[in-house]
XYZ file of C-alpha atoms in Angstrom:
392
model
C 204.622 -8.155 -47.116
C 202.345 -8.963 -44.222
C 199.290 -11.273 -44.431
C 197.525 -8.720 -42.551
C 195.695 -6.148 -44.149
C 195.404 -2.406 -42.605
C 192.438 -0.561 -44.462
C 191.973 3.097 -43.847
C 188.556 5.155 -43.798
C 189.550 7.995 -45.848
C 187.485 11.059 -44.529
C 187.391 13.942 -47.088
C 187.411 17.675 -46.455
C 186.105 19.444 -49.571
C 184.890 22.971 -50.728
C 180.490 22.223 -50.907
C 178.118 22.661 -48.277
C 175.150 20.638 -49.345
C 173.252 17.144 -47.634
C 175.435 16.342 -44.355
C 173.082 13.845 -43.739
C 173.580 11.640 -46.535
C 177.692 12.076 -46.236
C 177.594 11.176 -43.020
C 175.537 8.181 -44.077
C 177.465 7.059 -46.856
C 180.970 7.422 -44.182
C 179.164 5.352 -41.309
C 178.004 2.855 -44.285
C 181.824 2.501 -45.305
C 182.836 2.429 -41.774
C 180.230 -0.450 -40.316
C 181.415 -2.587 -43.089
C 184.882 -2.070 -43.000
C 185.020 -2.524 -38.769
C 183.229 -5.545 -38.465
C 180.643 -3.633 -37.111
C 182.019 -1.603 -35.091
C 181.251 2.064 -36.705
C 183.186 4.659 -37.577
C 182.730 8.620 -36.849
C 181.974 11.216 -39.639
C 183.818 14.370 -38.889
C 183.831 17.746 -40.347
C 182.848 16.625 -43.829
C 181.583 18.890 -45.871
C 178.844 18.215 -48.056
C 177.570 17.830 -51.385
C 174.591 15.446 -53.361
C 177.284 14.516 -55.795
C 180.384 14.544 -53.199
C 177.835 11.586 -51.142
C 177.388 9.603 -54.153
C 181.822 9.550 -54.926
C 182.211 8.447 -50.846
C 179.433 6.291 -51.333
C 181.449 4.417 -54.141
C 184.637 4.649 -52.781
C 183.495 2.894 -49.892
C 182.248 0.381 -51.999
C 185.819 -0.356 -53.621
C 187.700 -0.093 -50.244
C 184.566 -3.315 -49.134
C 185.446 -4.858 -52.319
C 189.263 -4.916 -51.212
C 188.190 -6.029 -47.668
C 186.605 -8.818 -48.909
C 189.143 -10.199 -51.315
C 192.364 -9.843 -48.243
C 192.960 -11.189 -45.762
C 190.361 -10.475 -42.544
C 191.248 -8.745 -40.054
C 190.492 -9.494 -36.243
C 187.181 -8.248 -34.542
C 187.264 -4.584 -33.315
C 190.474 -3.267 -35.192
C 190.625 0.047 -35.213
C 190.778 1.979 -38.536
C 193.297 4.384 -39.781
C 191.567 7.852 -40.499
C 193.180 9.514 -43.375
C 193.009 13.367 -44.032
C 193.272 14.233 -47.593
C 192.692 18.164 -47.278
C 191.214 19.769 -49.882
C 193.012 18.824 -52.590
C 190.511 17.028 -55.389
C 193.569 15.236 -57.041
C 194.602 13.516 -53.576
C 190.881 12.302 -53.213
C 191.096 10.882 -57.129
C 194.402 9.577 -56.351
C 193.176 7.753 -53.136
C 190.479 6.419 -55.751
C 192.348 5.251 -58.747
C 194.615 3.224 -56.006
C 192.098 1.429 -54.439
C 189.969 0.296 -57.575
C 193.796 -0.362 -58.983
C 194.554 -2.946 -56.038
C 190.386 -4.400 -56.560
C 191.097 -4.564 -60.406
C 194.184 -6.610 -59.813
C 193.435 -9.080 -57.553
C 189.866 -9.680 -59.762
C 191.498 -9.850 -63.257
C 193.529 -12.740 -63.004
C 193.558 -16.535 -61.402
C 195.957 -14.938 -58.733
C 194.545 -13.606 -55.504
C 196.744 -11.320 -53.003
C 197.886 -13.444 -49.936
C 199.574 -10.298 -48.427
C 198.985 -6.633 -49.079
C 199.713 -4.194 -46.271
C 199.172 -0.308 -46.899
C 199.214 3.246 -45.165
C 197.456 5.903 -46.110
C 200.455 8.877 -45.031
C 200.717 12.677 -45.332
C 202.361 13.443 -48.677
C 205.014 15.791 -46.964
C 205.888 12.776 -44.158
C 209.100 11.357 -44.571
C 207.431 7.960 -44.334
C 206.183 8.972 -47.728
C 207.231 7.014 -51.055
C 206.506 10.643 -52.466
C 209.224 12.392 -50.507
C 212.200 13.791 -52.217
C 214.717 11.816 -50.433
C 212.690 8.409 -50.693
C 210.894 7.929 -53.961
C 211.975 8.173 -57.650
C 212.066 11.191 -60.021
C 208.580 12.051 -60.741
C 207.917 10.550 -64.371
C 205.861 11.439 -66.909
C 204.008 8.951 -68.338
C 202.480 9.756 -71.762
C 199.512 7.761 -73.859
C 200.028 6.717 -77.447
C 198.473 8.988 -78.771
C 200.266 11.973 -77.264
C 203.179 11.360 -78.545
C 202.537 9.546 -81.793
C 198.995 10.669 -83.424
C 199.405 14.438 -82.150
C 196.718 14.592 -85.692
C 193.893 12.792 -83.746
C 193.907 14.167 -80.287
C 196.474 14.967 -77.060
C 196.063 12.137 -74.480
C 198.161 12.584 -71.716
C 198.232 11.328 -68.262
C 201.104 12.658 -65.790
C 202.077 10.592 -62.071
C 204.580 9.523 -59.745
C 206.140 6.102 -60.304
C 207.715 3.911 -57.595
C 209.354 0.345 -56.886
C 206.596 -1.911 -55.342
C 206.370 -5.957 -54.271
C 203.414 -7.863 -54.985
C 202.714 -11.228 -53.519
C 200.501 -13.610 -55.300
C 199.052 -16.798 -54.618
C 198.353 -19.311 -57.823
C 195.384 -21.832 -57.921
C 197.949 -24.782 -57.753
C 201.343 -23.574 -57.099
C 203.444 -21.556 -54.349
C 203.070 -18.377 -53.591
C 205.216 -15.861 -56.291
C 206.491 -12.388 -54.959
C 207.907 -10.221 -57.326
C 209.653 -7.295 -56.906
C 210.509 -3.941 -58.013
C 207.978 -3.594 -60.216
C 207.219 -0.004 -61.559
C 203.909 1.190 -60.082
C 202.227 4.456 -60.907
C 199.571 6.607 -59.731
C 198.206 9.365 -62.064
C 196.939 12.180 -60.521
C 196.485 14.500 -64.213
C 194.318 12.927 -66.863
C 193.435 15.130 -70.121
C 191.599 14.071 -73.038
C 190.310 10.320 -72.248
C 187.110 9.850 -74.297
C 186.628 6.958 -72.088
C 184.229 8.617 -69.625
C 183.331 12.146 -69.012
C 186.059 14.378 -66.878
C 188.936 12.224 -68.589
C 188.461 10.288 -65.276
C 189.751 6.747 -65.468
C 190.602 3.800 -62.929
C 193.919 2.878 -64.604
C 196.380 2.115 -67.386
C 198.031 -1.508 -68.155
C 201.006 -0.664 -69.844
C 202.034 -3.128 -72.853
C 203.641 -1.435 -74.850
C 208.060 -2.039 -76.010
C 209.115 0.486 -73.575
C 211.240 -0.660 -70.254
C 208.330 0.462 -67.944
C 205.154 -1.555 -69.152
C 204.277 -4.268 -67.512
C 205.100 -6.778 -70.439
C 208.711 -5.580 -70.594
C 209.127 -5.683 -67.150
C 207.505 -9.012 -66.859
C 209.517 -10.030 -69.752
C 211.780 -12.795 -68.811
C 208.496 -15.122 -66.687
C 206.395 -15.154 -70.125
C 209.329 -15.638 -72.570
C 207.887 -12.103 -74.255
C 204.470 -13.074 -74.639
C 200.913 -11.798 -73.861
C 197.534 -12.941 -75.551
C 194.207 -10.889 -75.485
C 191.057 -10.894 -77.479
C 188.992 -7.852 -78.339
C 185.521 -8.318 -77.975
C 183.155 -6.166 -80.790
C 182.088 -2.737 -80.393
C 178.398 -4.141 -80.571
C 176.170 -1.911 -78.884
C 174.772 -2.918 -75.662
C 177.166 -5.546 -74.981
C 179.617 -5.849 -72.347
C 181.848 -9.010 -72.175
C 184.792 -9.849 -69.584
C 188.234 -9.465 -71.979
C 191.157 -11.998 -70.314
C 194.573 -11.027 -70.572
C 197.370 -14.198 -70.579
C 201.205 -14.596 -70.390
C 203.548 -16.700 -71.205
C 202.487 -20.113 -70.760
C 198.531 -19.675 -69.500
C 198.027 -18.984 -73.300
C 195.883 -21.500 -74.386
C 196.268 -22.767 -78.371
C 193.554 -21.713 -80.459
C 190.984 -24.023 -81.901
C 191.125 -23.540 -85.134
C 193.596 -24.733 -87.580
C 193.442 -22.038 -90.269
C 195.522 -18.974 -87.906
C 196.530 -16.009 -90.147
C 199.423 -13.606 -88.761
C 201.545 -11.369 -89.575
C 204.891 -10.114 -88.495
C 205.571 -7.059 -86.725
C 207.838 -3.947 -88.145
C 210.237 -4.106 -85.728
C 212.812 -0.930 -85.588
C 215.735 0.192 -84.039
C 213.988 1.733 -81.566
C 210.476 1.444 -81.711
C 208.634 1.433 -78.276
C 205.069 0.859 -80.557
C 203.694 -2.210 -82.342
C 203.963 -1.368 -85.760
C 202.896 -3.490 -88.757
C 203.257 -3.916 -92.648
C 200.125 -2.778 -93.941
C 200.754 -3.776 -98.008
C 197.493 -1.958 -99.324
C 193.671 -1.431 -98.638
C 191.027 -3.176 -100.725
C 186.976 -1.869 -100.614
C 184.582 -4.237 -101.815
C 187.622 -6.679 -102.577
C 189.175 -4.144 -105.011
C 193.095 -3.066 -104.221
C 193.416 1.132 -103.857
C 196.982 0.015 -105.265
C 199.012 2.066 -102.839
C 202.885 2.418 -103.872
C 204.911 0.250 -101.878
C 206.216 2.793 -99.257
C 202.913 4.284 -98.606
C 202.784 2.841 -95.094
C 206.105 1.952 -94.373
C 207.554 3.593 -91.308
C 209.446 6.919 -91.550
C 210.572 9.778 -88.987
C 210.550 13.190 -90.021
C 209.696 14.820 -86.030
C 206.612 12.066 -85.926
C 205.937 8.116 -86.630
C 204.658 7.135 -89.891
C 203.689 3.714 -90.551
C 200.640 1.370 -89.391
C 200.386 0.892 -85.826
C 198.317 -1.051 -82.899
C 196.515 1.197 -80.256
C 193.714 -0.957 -78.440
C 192.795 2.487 -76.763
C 191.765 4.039 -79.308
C 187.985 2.712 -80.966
C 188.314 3.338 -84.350
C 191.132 3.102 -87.006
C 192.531 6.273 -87.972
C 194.009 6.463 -92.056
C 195.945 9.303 -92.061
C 195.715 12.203 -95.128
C 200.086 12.482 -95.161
C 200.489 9.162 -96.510
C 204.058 8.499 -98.247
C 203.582 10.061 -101.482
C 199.956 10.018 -101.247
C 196.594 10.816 -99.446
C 195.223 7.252 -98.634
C 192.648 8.926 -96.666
C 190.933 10.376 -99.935
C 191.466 7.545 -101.982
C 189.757 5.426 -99.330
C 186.669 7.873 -98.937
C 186.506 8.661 -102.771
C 185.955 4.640 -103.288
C 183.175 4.467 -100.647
C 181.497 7.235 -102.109
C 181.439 5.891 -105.293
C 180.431 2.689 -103.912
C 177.017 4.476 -101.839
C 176.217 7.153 -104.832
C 176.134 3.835 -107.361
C 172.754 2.942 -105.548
C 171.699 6.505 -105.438
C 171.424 7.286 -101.736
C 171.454 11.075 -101.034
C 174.275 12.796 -99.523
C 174.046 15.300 -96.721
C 176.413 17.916 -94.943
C 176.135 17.927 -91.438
C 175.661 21.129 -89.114
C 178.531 23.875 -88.270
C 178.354 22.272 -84.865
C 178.660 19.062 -83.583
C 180.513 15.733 -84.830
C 182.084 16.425 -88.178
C 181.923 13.992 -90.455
C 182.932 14.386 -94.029
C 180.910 11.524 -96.141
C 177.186 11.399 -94.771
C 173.661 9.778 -96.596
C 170.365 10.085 -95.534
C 169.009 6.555 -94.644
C 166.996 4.440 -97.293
C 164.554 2.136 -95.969
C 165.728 -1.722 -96.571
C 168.959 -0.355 -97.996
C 171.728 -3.094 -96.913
C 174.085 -2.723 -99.320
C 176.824 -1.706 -97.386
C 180.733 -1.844 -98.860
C 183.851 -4.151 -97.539
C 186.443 -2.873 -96.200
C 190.079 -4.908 -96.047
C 193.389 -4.063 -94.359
C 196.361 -5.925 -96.514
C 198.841 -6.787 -94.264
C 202.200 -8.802 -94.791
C 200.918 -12.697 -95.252
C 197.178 -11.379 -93.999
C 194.104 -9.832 -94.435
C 191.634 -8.175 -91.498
C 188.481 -7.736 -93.511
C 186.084 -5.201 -91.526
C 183.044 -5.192 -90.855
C 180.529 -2.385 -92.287
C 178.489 -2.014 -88.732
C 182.248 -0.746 -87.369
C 183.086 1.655 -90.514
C 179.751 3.563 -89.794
C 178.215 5.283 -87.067
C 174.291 5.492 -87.277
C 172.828 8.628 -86.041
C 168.705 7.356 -85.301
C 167.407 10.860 -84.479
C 168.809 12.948 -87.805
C 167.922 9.474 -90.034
C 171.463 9.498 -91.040
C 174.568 7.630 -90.887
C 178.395 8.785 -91.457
């Protein structure tokens, strides 16, 4: 590692023809920053409104990074990097920088040495030549692979050995090594933002690759994060620990329960016992939720991607899903609120009521795990739709 930092001025070449001016501008902005001001020169970029506003932002990330490394001396000259016209070089380029931003600003570690090169993918100095990096892996969400029912995410990348150096707050510098790092450059079906475009994945999952397992043996197998409520218009910093940075909670009364550890799980699973709404038990058999192949993964599992909890209608020996919805709807048509089917198109929601004015009454919904409840709450088992005067 060197304490040095080389940054590059990527310079795009791209299939639109619109507003030169403000590509240019958004380049020689990068550029000014990133020299020291000494500017850069725009050349042969194509143009586009929306193409100025990406640069624009990327530069903006690559400033970020410059500011968090290590400076470098007045009037070095910057690499210029020619990505062709290939859109998922540019995204890659992208999700690498804010990836490097995102993980010096997420933790009480800063970088004390990061040194990259933007190369040619076909140069043997590449980590993505055939002789010199790994196989190309496939890396697969959750849900791909497990809850094929809900929806296919999938993202697909190269993996490689990489070396991190990291400075602590009140210790030596740590370096560790080989540590798996991917860059995705095929994203389908995140509901995260529009285009299934996202900055990155943290891996934490059982399997050898995530960043938990690999970190295993430095936090003794342990990680700690709290997630905040889906309450609308708020946005709150989330802080992930290891090991011993965990702090001990304040309270005294801590309910947990054990995890359903297989063979061969790679997943969190859990024993979920039985459901309750409005404190009455559905009285599920004992199996209902208890883990089972048969070509997919029954049981109750933990996916922090995914917003909402998912009750499946193929059950062991039952349909939990019905029995859940067929108590809520006796619960809302006991204060007579009036039911309503939804449009062929759009969201499709089976249980819907037209909204009652003052109407509060809403039912409790509990998750009986092993040794533990998680009562939730009724603002996150409905979603409110203002315009139709409705809620599902």
């Amino acid at each position: 590692m060197s304490t040095r930092a080389e940054l590059a001025l990527v310079v795009l070449y791209l299939n639109k023809a619109e507003a030169w001016d403000k590509i240019c501008r958004a380049i020689q902005y990068g550029s000014l920053n990133l020299s020291n001001g000494q500017p850069g020169t725009a050349q042969n970029v194509d143009k586009s409104t929306n193409l100025a506003r990406k640069v624009f932002h990327l530069f903006k990330f690559v400033n970020y990074l410059h500011g968090l490394i290590s400076q470098v001396p007045q009037g070095t000259p910057l690499l210029v990097v020619l990505l062709g016209k290939s859109k998922n070089a540019l995204l890659s380029t992208f999700l690498f920088l804010y990836q490097i931003v995102w993980l010096v600003r997420s933790s009480i570690y800063k970088v004390s040495g990061f040194r990259f090169k933007l190369i040619p993918r076909d140069s043997p100095e590449s980590p993505l030549y055939p002789e010199n990096s790994l196989k190309p892996k496939e890396f697969k969400g959750n849900a791909s692979t497990i809850l094929n029912f809900v929806e296919a995410v999938c993202t697909k990348g190269v993996a490689s050995l990489e070396s991190f150096v990291f400075k602590a707050l009140n210790a030596s510098d740590s370096v560790i090594t080989n540590i798996i790092f991917g860059c995705s450059n095929n994203n389908d079906n995140f509901l995260f933002t529009e285009s299934s475009l996202i900055s990155s994945i943290l891996g934490l999952s059982l399997t050898s690759d995530s960043l938990s397992s690999q970190l295993s043996g430095q936090i003794n197998k342990r990680f700690s994060y709290c997630m905040a409520p889906l309450t609308e218009g708020q946005v709150r910093p989330l802080y992930l620990r290891f090991g011993q940075d965990i702090p001990r909670p304040h309270s005294r009364v801590i309910k947990s329960t054990p995890f359903a550890m297989g063979p061969d799980n790679k997943y969190y699973m859990l024993n979920l016992q039985d459901v309750s709404v409005n404190s009455e038990r559905m009285n599920f058999p004992p199996n209902a939720f208890r883990q089972i192949r048969d070509g997919a993964i029954r049981g109750f599992m933990i996916d922090s991607g995914s917003p909402n909890i998912i009750i499946d209608q193929r059950t062991n020996g039952v349909n939990a899903y019905q029995v859940v919805m067929k108590a809520i709807q006796k619960h809302y048509d006991s204060f007579g609120l009036q039911q309503r089917a939804l449009p062929a198109t759009g969201p499709t929601y089976e249980l819907c009521y037209n909204d009652k004015p003052g109407f509060n009454q809403h039912p409790t919904m509990a998750y009986n795990f092993q040794e533990a409840d998680y009562v939730g709450d009724w603002r996150f088992m409905t979603i409110h739709f203002e315009e139709g005067g409705f809620s599902a």
